[in-house]
């Protein structure tokens, strides 16, 4: 194209982009609407996020909720999701992060397992036990403890690994071994007596922060804003 043609194309693109922004702003002035793509971790999504979606859908009937439960990290900045709910340290500096809560870590075993194998009372006792671990660790599984005010890390071993805490909790409840998981994934099993918390006196205050990640700014769709606000209120409550 000629120089004049190039200038025309650039101007046309700017006009179209401005029109898109204007349409988005007009749409946002009314009720939030459109498809809302959510990515959440398997266990936390199934146990903590999915049960809230009915109330959200009732409050915002014009939003189409599209949720994917996966422990695979999606690229929100590249448009693979509108909102991602993630655990642990934040690495996406280009995204806006809203803290939703914290996940406390607990070590649990079934009464049947403890009756057969004995109840460990000190961290080093775990060397004689079957410790169930996550399979996405790049190094040896390490569990943190605090002994006499000093933080320590213990390498543990076991014969079964899984990619989510809910599965590890189910294995522990079945008497397979001892698991270290997010408390949210085993709270019902503990309440029912199917699992027993261990090493509470040695817990180092081990928590993972939970955030909603999304592309922020003045053009953030209303459907994203209201969903993040909804989650922050309900999960903290």
PDB file of C-alpha atoms in Angstrom:
ATOM      1  CA  UNK A   1       0.000   0.000   0.000  1.00  0.00           C
ATOM      2  CA  UNK A   2       0.980   3.606  -0.523  1.00  0.00           C
ATOM      3  CA  UNK A   3       1.854   5.895   2.395  1.00  0.00           C
ATOM      4  CA  UNK A   4      -1.616   7.401   2.097  1.00  0.00           C
ATOM      5  CA  UNK A   5      -3.123   3.912   2.177  1.00  0.00           C
ATOM      6  CA  UNK A   6      -1.150   2.977   5.276  1.00  0.00           C
ATOM      7  CA  UNK A   7      -2.307   6.134   7.039  1.00  0.00           C
ATOM      8  CA  UNK A   8      -5.907   5.367   6.072  1.00  0.00           C
ATOM      9  CA  UNK A   9      -5.677   1.824   7.467  1.00  0.00           C
ATOM     10  CA  UNK A  10      -4.191   3.020  10.743  1.00  0.00           C
ATOM     11  CA  UNK A  11      -6.921   5.641  11.112  1.00  0.00           C
ATOM     12  CA  UNK A  12      -9.599   3.050  10.355  1.00  0.00           C
ATOM     13  CA  UNK A  13      -8.190   0.672  12.952  1.00  0.00           C
ATOM     14  CA  UNK A  14      -8.189   3.420  15.581  1.00  0.00           C
ATOM     15  CA  UNK A  15     -11.796   4.281  14.780  1.00  0.00           C
ATOM     16  CA  UNK A  16     -12.852   0.635  15.081  1.00  0.00           C
ATOM     17  CA  UNK A  17     -11.002   0.283  18.388  1.00  0.00           C
ATOM     18  CA  UNK A  18     -12.691   3.435  19.690  1.00  0.00           C
ATOM     19  CA  UNK A  19     -16.067   2.059  18.619  1.00  0.00           C
ATOM     20  CA  UNK A  20     -15.382  -1.195  20.471  1.00  0.00           C
ATOM     21  CA  UNK A  21     -14.456   0.760  23.603  1.00  0.00           C
ATOM     22  CA  UNK A  22     -17.583   2.898  23.299  1.00  0.00           C
ATOM     23  CA  UNK A  23     -19.808  -0.162  22.875  1.00  0.00           C
ATOM     24  CA  UNK A  24     -18.187  -1.775  25.900  1.00  0.00           C
ATOM     25  CA  UNK A  25     -18.740   1.325  28.012  1.00  0.00           C
ATOM     26  CA  UNK A  26     -22.383   1.547  26.942  1.00  0.00           C
ATOM     27  CA  UNK A  27     -22.908  -2.137  27.693  1.00  0.00           C
ATOM     28  CA  UNK A  28     -21.297  -1.749  31.104  1.00  0.00           C
ATOM     29  CA  UNK A  29     -23.744   1.015  32.003  1.00  0.00           C
ATOM     30  CA  UNK A  30     -26.526  -1.542  32.011  1.00  0.00           C
ATOM     31  CA  UNK A  31     -26.722  -4.923  33.711  1.00  0.00           C
ATOM     32  CA  UNK A  32     -23.489  -6.946  33.464  1.00  0.00           C
ATOM     33  CA  UNK A  33     -23.755  -9.412  30.616  1.00  0.00           C
ATOM     34  CA  UNK A  34     -21.775 -11.653  28.304  1.00  0.00           C
ATOM     35  CA  UNK A  35     -19.658 -14.789  28.655  1.00  0.00           C
ATOM     36  CA  UNK A  36     -17.474 -14.957  31.770  1.00  0.00           C
ATOM     37  CA  UNK A  37     -14.634 -17.474  31.432  1.00  0.00           C
ATOM     38  CA  UNK A  38     -13.305 -18.675  34.786  1.00  0.00           C
ATOM     39  CA  UNK A  39     -10.320 -20.921  35.466  1.00  0.00           C
ATOM     40  CA  UNK A  40     -10.063 -22.530  38.913  1.00  0.00           C
ATOM     41  CA  UNK A  41      -7.962 -25.265  40.494  1.00  0.00           C
ATOM     42  CA  UNK A  42      -9.597 -28.701  40.547  1.00  0.00           C
ATOM     43  CA  UNK A  43     -10.130 -29.186  44.275  1.00  0.00           C
ATOM     44  CA  UNK A  44     -10.760 -25.596  45.322  1.00  0.00           C
ATOM     45  CA  UNK A  45     -12.954 -24.987  42.302  1.00  0.00           C
ATOM     46  CA  UNK A  46     -15.148 -28.024  42.909  1.00  0.00           C
ATOM     47  CA  UNK A  47     -15.419 -27.614  46.660  1.00  0.00           C
ATOM     48  CA  UNK A  48     -15.430 -23.836  47.132  1.00  0.00           C
ATOM     49  CA  UNK A  49     -16.205 -22.011  43.863  1.00  0.00           C
ATOM     50  CA  UNK A  50     -18.760 -24.188  42.049  1.00  0.00           C
ATOM     51  CA  UNK A  51     -21.191 -24.239  45.029  1.00  0.00           C
ATOM     52  CA  UNK A  52     -21.384 -20.424  44.805  1.00  0.00           C
ATOM     53  CA  UNK A  53     -22.174 -20.218  41.101  1.00  0.00           C
ATOM     54  CA  UNK A  54     -25.903 -20.772  41.520  1.00  0.00           C
ATOM     55  CA  UNK A  55     -26.227 -17.674  43.689  1.00  0.00           C
ATOM     56  CA  UNK A  56     -24.062 -15.677  41.284  1.00  0.00           C
ATOM     57  CA  UNK A  57     -26.112 -16.784  38.264  1.00  0.00           C
ATOM     58  CA  UNK A  58     -29.327 -15.844  40.047  1.00  0.00           C
ATOM     59  CA  UNK A  59     -27.965 -12.399  40.910  1.00  0.00           C
ATOM     60  CA  UNK A  60     -26.627 -11.795  37.373  1.00  0.00           C
ATOM     61  CA  UNK A  61     -28.902 -13.662  34.940  1.00  0.00           C
ATOM     62  CA  UNK A  62     -27.427 -11.974  31.851  1.00  0.00           C
ATOM     63  CA  UNK A  63     -23.929 -13.365  32.483  1.00  0.00           C
ATOM     64  CA  UNK A  64     -23.076 -16.724  30.903  1.00  0.00           C
ATOM     65  CA  UNK A  65     -20.699 -18.482  33.306  1.00  0.00           C
ATOM     66  CA  UNK A  66     -18.094 -20.677  31.586  1.00  0.00           C
ATOM     67  CA  UNK A  67     -15.897 -22.396  34.196  1.00  0.00           C
ATOM     68  CA  UNK A  68     -12.976 -24.764  33.636  1.00  0.00           C
ATOM     69  CA  UNK A  69     -11.518 -26.704  36.560  1.00  0.00           C
ATOM     70  CA  UNK A  70      -7.867 -27.435  35.932  1.00  0.00           C
ATOM     71  CA  UNK A  71      -4.549 -27.339  37.735  1.00  0.00           C
ATOM     72  CA  UNK A  72      -2.903 -26.202  34.501  1.00  0.00           C
ATOM     73  CA  UNK A  73      -1.956 -22.508  34.573  1.00  0.00           C
ATOM     74  CA  UNK A  74      -3.854 -20.544  31.920  1.00  0.00           C
ATOM     75  CA  UNK A  75      -2.616 -17.303  30.377  1.00  0.00           C
ATOM     76  CA  UNK A  76      -5.147 -14.661  31.364  1.00  0.00           C
ATOM     77  CA  UNK A  77      -3.135 -11.885  29.709  1.00  0.00           C
ATOM     78  CA  UNK A  78      -3.349 -13.780  26.407  1.00  0.00           C
ATOM     79  CA  UNK A  79      -7.127 -14.082  26.691  1.00  0.00           C
ATOM     80  CA  UNK A  80      -7.377 -17.748  27.708  1.00  0.00           C
ATOM     81  CA  UNK A  81      -9.661 -16.791  30.610  1.00  0.00           C
ATOM     82  CA  UNK A  82     -11.287 -13.682  32.041  1.00  0.00           C
ATOM     83  CA  UNK A  83     -10.599 -14.615  35.667  1.00  0.00           C
ATOM     84  CA  UNK A  84      -8.162 -17.171  37.076  1.00  0.00           C
ATOM     85  CA  UNK A  85      -8.276 -18.253  40.716  1.00  0.00           C
ATOM     86  CA  UNK A  86      -4.772 -19.196  41.788  1.00  0.00           C
ATOM     87  CA  UNK A  87      -2.856 -20.313  44.849  1.00  0.00           C
ATOM     88  CA  UNK A  88       0.610 -19.333  45.986  1.00  0.00           C
ATOM     89  CA  UNK A  89       3.047 -16.595  44.964  1.00  0.00           C
ATOM     90  CA  UNK A  90       1.987 -14.159  42.259  1.00  0.00           C
ATOM     91  CA  UNK A  91       4.010 -14.202  39.048  1.00  0.00           C
ATOM     92  CA  UNK A  92       1.775 -12.380  36.542  1.00  0.00           C
ATOM     93  CA  UNK A  93       2.894  -8.787  37.030  1.00  0.00           C
ATOM     94  CA  UNK A  94       0.745  -7.510  34.137  1.00  0.00           C
ATOM     95  CA  UNK A  95      -2.445  -8.731  35.789  1.00  0.00           C
ATOM     96  CA  UNK A  96      -4.548  -7.246  38.550  1.00  0.00           C
ATOM     97  CA  UNK A  97      -4.708  -9.477  41.644  1.00  0.00           C
ATOM     98  CA  UNK A  98      -7.517  -9.444  44.220  1.00  0.00           C
ATOM     99  CA  UNK A  99      -6.940 -11.455  47.370  1.00  0.00           C
ATOM    100  CA  UNK A 100      -9.791 -13.864  48.084  1.00  0.00           C
ATOM    101  CA  UNK A 101      -8.466 -15.594  51.180  1.00  0.00           C
ATOM    102  CA  UNK A 102      -5.931 -18.074  52.471  1.00  0.00           C
ATOM    103  CA  UNK A 103      -5.650 -21.849  52.433  1.00  0.00           C
ATOM    104  CA  UNK A 104      -4.221 -23.354  55.623  1.00  0.00           C
ATOM    105  CA  UNK A 105      -2.231 -26.568  55.199  1.00  0.00           C
ATOM    106  CA  UNK A 106      -2.938 -29.552  57.445  1.00  0.00           C
ATOM    107  CA  UNK A 107      -1.414 -33.018  57.807  1.00  0.00           C
ATOM    108  CA  UNK A 108      -4.009 -35.771  58.162  1.00  0.00           C
ATOM    109  CA  UNK A 109      -4.392 -39.537  58.372  1.00  0.00           C
ATOM    110  CA  UNK A 110      -7.256 -41.980  58.873  1.00  0.00           C
ATOM    111  CA  UNK A 111      -7.830 -43.590  62.288  1.00  0.00           C
ATOM    112  CA  UNK A 112      -7.523 -47.001  60.606  1.00  0.00           C
ATOM    113  CA  UNK A 113      -4.085 -46.139  59.203  1.00  0.00           C
ATOM    114  CA  UNK A 114      -2.889 -44.852  62.572  1.00  0.00           C
ATOM    115  CA  UNK A 115      -4.165 -47.997  64.303  1.00  0.00           C
ATOM    116  CA  UNK A 116      -2.181 -50.164  61.873  1.00  0.00           C
ATOM    117  CA  UNK A 117       0.983 -48.109  61.544  1.00  0.00           C
ATOM    118  CA  UNK A 118       1.110 -46.110  64.759  1.00  0.00           C
ATOM    119  CA  UNK A 119       0.607 -42.384  65.320  1.00  0.00           C
ATOM    120  CA  UNK A 120       3.648 -40.219  64.554  1.00  0.00           C
ATOM    121  CA  UNK A 121       4.247 -37.650  67.278  1.00  0.00           C
ATOM    122  CA  UNK A 122       7.407 -35.943  65.992  1.00  0.00           C
ATOM    123  CA  UNK A 123       8.198 -34.871  62.415  1.00  0.00           C
ATOM    124  CA  UNK A 124      11.091 -37.331  62.126  1.00  0.00           C
ATOM    125  CA  UNK A 125       8.630 -40.176  62.776  1.00  0.00           C
ATOM    126  CA  UNK A 126       7.342 -39.636  59.234  1.00  0.00           C
ATOM    127  CA  UNK A 127      10.371 -41.482  57.858  1.00  0.00           C
ATOM    128  CA  UNK A 128       8.569 -44.674  58.905  1.00  0.00           C
ATOM    129  CA  UNK A 129       5.292 -43.743  57.215  1.00  0.00           C
ATOM    130  CA  UNK A 130       3.753 -43.643  53.751  1.00  0.00           C
ATOM    131  CA  UNK A 131       3.467 -39.933  52.903  1.00  0.00           C
ATOM    132  CA  UNK A 132       1.171 -39.041  49.998  1.00  0.00           C
ATOM    133  CA  UNK A 133       2.403 -36.168  47.851  1.00  0.00           C
ATOM    134  CA  UNK A 134       1.603 -33.911  44.920  1.00  0.00           C
ATOM    135  CA  UNK A 135       3.044 -35.060  41.596  1.00  0.00           C
ATOM    136  CA  UNK A 136       3.916 -31.640  40.180  1.00  0.00           C
ATOM    137  CA  UNK A 137       6.890 -31.018  42.460  1.00  0.00           C
ATOM    138  CA  UNK A 138      10.171 -30.686  40.591  1.00  0.00           C
ATOM    139  CA  UNK A 139      12.258 -31.730  43.592  1.00  0.00           C
ATOM    140  CA  UNK A 140      11.905 -34.143  46.502  1.00  0.00           C
ATOM    141  CA  UNK A 141       8.696 -33.655  48.515  1.00  0.00           C
ATOM    142  CA  UNK A 142       9.427 -31.451  51.522  1.00  0.00           C
ATOM    143  CA  UNK A 143       7.020 -30.769  54.389  1.00  0.00           C
ATOM    144  CA  UNK A 144       7.637 -27.713  56.625  1.00  0.00           C
ATOM    145  CA  UNK A 145       7.495 -27.809  60.418  1.00  0.00           C
ATOM    146  CA  UNK A 146       8.320 -25.515  63.334  1.00  0.00           C
ATOM    147  CA  UNK A 147      10.203 -27.250  66.156  1.00  0.00           C
ATOM    148  CA  UNK A 148      10.994 -25.275  69.316  1.00  0.00           C
ATOM    149  CA  UNK A 149      10.429 -22.046  67.417  1.00  0.00           C
ATOM    150  CA  UNK A 150      12.771 -23.016  64.585  1.00  0.00           C
ATOM    151  CA  UNK A 151      11.483 -23.674  61.064  1.00  0.00           C
ATOM    152  CA  UNK A 152      12.653 -26.909  59.470  1.00  0.00           C
ATOM    153  CA  UNK A 153      11.913 -28.873  56.297  1.00  0.00           C
ATOM    154  CA  UNK A 154      11.612 -32.649  56.189  1.00  0.00           C
ATOM    155  CA  UNK A 155      11.952 -34.761  53.051  1.00  0.00           C
ATOM    156  CA  UNK A 156       9.164 -37.357  53.001  1.00  0.00           C
ATOM    157  CA  UNK A 157       8.489 -40.366  50.780  1.00  0.00           C
ATOM    158  CA  UNK A 158       5.480 -42.407  49.762  1.00  0.00           C
ATOM    159  CA  UNK A 159       4.182 -44.710  47.049  1.00  0.00           C
ATOM    160  CA  UNK A 160       1.284 -42.661  45.636  1.00  0.00           C
ATOM    161  CA  UNK A 161       1.225 -39.147  44.185  1.00  0.00           C
ATOM    162  CA  UNK A 162      -1.659 -37.087  42.775  1.00  0.00           C
ATOM    163  CA  UNK A 163      -2.209 -33.722  41.123  1.00  0.00           C
ATOM    164  CA  UNK A 164      -4.754 -32.303  43.591  1.00  0.00           C
ATOM    165  CA  UNK A 165      -5.393 -32.182  47.304  1.00  0.00           C
ATOM    166  CA  UNK A 166      -8.892 -33.627  47.142  1.00  0.00           C
ATOM    167  CA  UNK A 167      -7.536 -36.886  45.725  1.00  0.00           C
ATOM    168  CA  UNK A 168      -4.778 -37.021  48.340  1.00  0.00           C
ATOM    169  CA  UNK A 169      -7.378 -36.453  51.053  1.00  0.00           C
ATOM    170  CA  UNK A 170      -9.511 -39.303  49.700  1.00  0.00           C
ATOM    171  CA  UNK A 171      -6.490 -41.608  49.672  1.00  0.00           C
ATOM    172  CA  UNK A 172      -5.674 -40.652  53.250  1.00  0.00           C
ATOM    173  CA  UNK A 173      -9.296 -41.244  54.315  1.00  0.00           C
ATOM    174  CA  UNK A 174      -9.076 -44.700  52.721  1.00  0.00           C
ATOM    175  CA  UNK A 175      -6.156 -45.531  55.006  1.00  0.00           C
ATOM    176  CA  UNK A 176      -3.458 -45.459  52.334  1.00  0.00           C
ATOM    177  CA  UNK A 177      -1.119 -43.010  54.071  1.00  0.00           C
ATOM    178  CA  UNK A 178      -0.569 -39.550  55.521  1.00  0.00           C
ATOM    179  CA  UNK A 179      -1.303 -36.443  53.428  1.00  0.00           C
ATOM    180  CA  UNK A 180      -0.526 -32.732  53.684  1.00  0.00           C
ATOM    181  CA  UNK A 181      -3.295 -30.783  51.937  1.00  0.00           C
ATOM    182  CA  UNK A 182      -5.355 -27.606  52.037  1.00  0.00           C
ATOM    183  CA  UNK A 183      -7.740 -27.671  54.995  1.00  0.00           C
ATOM    184  CA  UNK A 184     -10.694 -26.784  52.741  1.00  0.00           C
ATOM    185  CA  UNK A 185     -10.371 -30.124  50.922  1.00  0.00           C
ATOM    186  CA  UNK A 186     -10.635 -32.287  54.072  1.00  0.00           C
ATOM    187  CA  UNK A 187     -12.740 -30.199  56.467  1.00  0.00           C
ATOM    188  CA  UNK A 188     -15.763 -32.514  56.112  1.00  0.00           C
ATOM    189  CA  UNK A 189     -13.658 -35.658  56.600  1.00  0.00           C
ATOM    190  CA  UNK A 190     -12.119 -34.201  59.760  1.00  0.00           C
ATOM    191  CA  UNK A 191     -15.540 -33.203  61.118  1.00  0.00           C
ATOM    192  CA  UNK A 192     -16.877 -36.714  60.414  1.00  0.00           C
ATOM    193  CA  UNK A 193     -13.896 -38.417  62.044  1.00  0.00           C
ATOM    194  CA  UNK A 194     -12.686 -39.999  58.815  1.00  0.00           C
ATOM    195  CA  UNK A 195      -9.427 -38.065  59.118  1.00  0.00           C
ATOM    196  CA  UNK A 196      -7.395 -36.951  62.121  1.00  0.00           C
ATOM    197  CA  UNK A 197      -5.165 -33.835  62.071  1.00  0.00           C
ATOM    198  CA  UNK A 198      -1.535 -34.475  63.025  1.00  0.00           C
ATOM    199  CA  UNK A 199       1.399 -32.302  64.126  1.00  0.00           C
ATOM    200  CA  UNK A 200      -0.741 -29.300  65.038  1.00  0.00           C
ATOM    201  CA  UNK A 201       1.863 -28.299  67.631  1.00  0.00           C
ATOM    202  CA  UNK A 202       4.485 -28.251  64.869  1.00  0.00           C
ATOM    203  CA  UNK A 203       2.455 -26.318  62.286  1.00  0.00           C
ATOM    204  CA  UNK A 204       4.570 -23.384  61.021  1.00  0.00           C
ATOM    205  CA  UNK A 205       1.497 -21.361  60.099  1.00  0.00           C
ATOM    206  CA  UNK A 206       1.740 -22.815  56.614  1.00  0.00           C
ATOM    207  CA  UNK A 207      -0.754 -21.061  54.324  1.00  0.00           C
ATOM    208  CA  UNK A 208      -1.123 -20.295  50.647  1.00  0.00           C
ATOM    209  CA  UNK A 209      -2.748 -17.062  49.521  1.00  0.00           C
ATOM    210  CA  UNK A 210      -5.651 -17.281  47.073  1.00  0.00           C
ATOM    211  CA  UNK A 211      -6.069 -14.557  44.436  1.00  0.00           C
ATOM    212  CA  UNK A 212      -8.363 -13.762  41.549  1.00  0.00           C
ATOM    213  CA  UNK A 213      -6.259 -12.637  38.595  1.00  0.00           C
ATOM    214  CA  UNK A 214      -7.685 -10.603  35.724  1.00  0.00           C
ATOM    215  CA  UNK A 215      -6.772  -7.877  33.264  1.00  0.00           C
ATOM    216  CA  UNK A 216      -7.489  -4.657  35.145  1.00  0.00           C
ATOM    217  CA  UNK A 217      -7.947  -1.087  34.025  1.00  0.00           C
ATOM    218  CA  UNK A 218     -10.778   1.182  32.987  1.00  0.00           C
ATOM    219  CA  UNK A 219     -11.964  -1.261  30.322  1.00  0.00           C
ATOM    220  CA  UNK A 220     -12.375  -4.237  32.655  1.00  0.00           C
ATOM    221  CA  UNK A 221     -15.818  -5.658  31.780  1.00  0.00           C
ATOM    222  CA  UNK A 222     -18.513  -5.248  34.406  1.00  0.00           C
ATOM    223  CA  UNK A 223     -19.082  -9.013  34.434  1.00  0.00           C
ATOM    224  CA  UNK A 224     -15.484  -9.512  35.613  1.00  0.00           C
ATOM    225  CA  UNK A 225     -15.703  -6.819  38.267  1.00  0.00           C
ATOM    226  CA  UNK A 226     -18.933  -8.089  39.798  1.00  0.00           C
ATOM    227  CA  UNK A 227     -17.718 -11.698  39.839  1.00  0.00           C
ATOM    228  CA  UNK A 228     -14.464 -10.829  41.590  1.00  0.00           C
ATOM    229  CA  UNK A 229     -16.375  -8.713  44.144  1.00  0.00           C
ATOM    230  CA  UNK A 230     -18.809 -11.584  44.673  1.00  0.00           C
ATOM    231  CA  UNK A 231     -16.018 -14.110  45.235  1.00  0.00           C
ATOM    232  CA  UNK A 232     -14.117 -11.840  47.604  1.00  0.00           C
ATOM    233  CA  UNK A 233     -17.211 -11.376  49.754  1.00  0.00           C
ATOM    234  CA  UNK A 234     -18.349 -15.003  49.785  1.00  0.00           C
ATOM    235  CA  UNK A 235     -14.996 -16.742  50.170  1.00  0.00           C
ATOM    236  CA  UNK A 236     -13.879 -14.477  52.991  1.00  0.00           C
ATOM    237  CA  UNK A 237     -17.186 -15.020  54.710  1.00  0.00           C
TER     238      UNK A 237
END
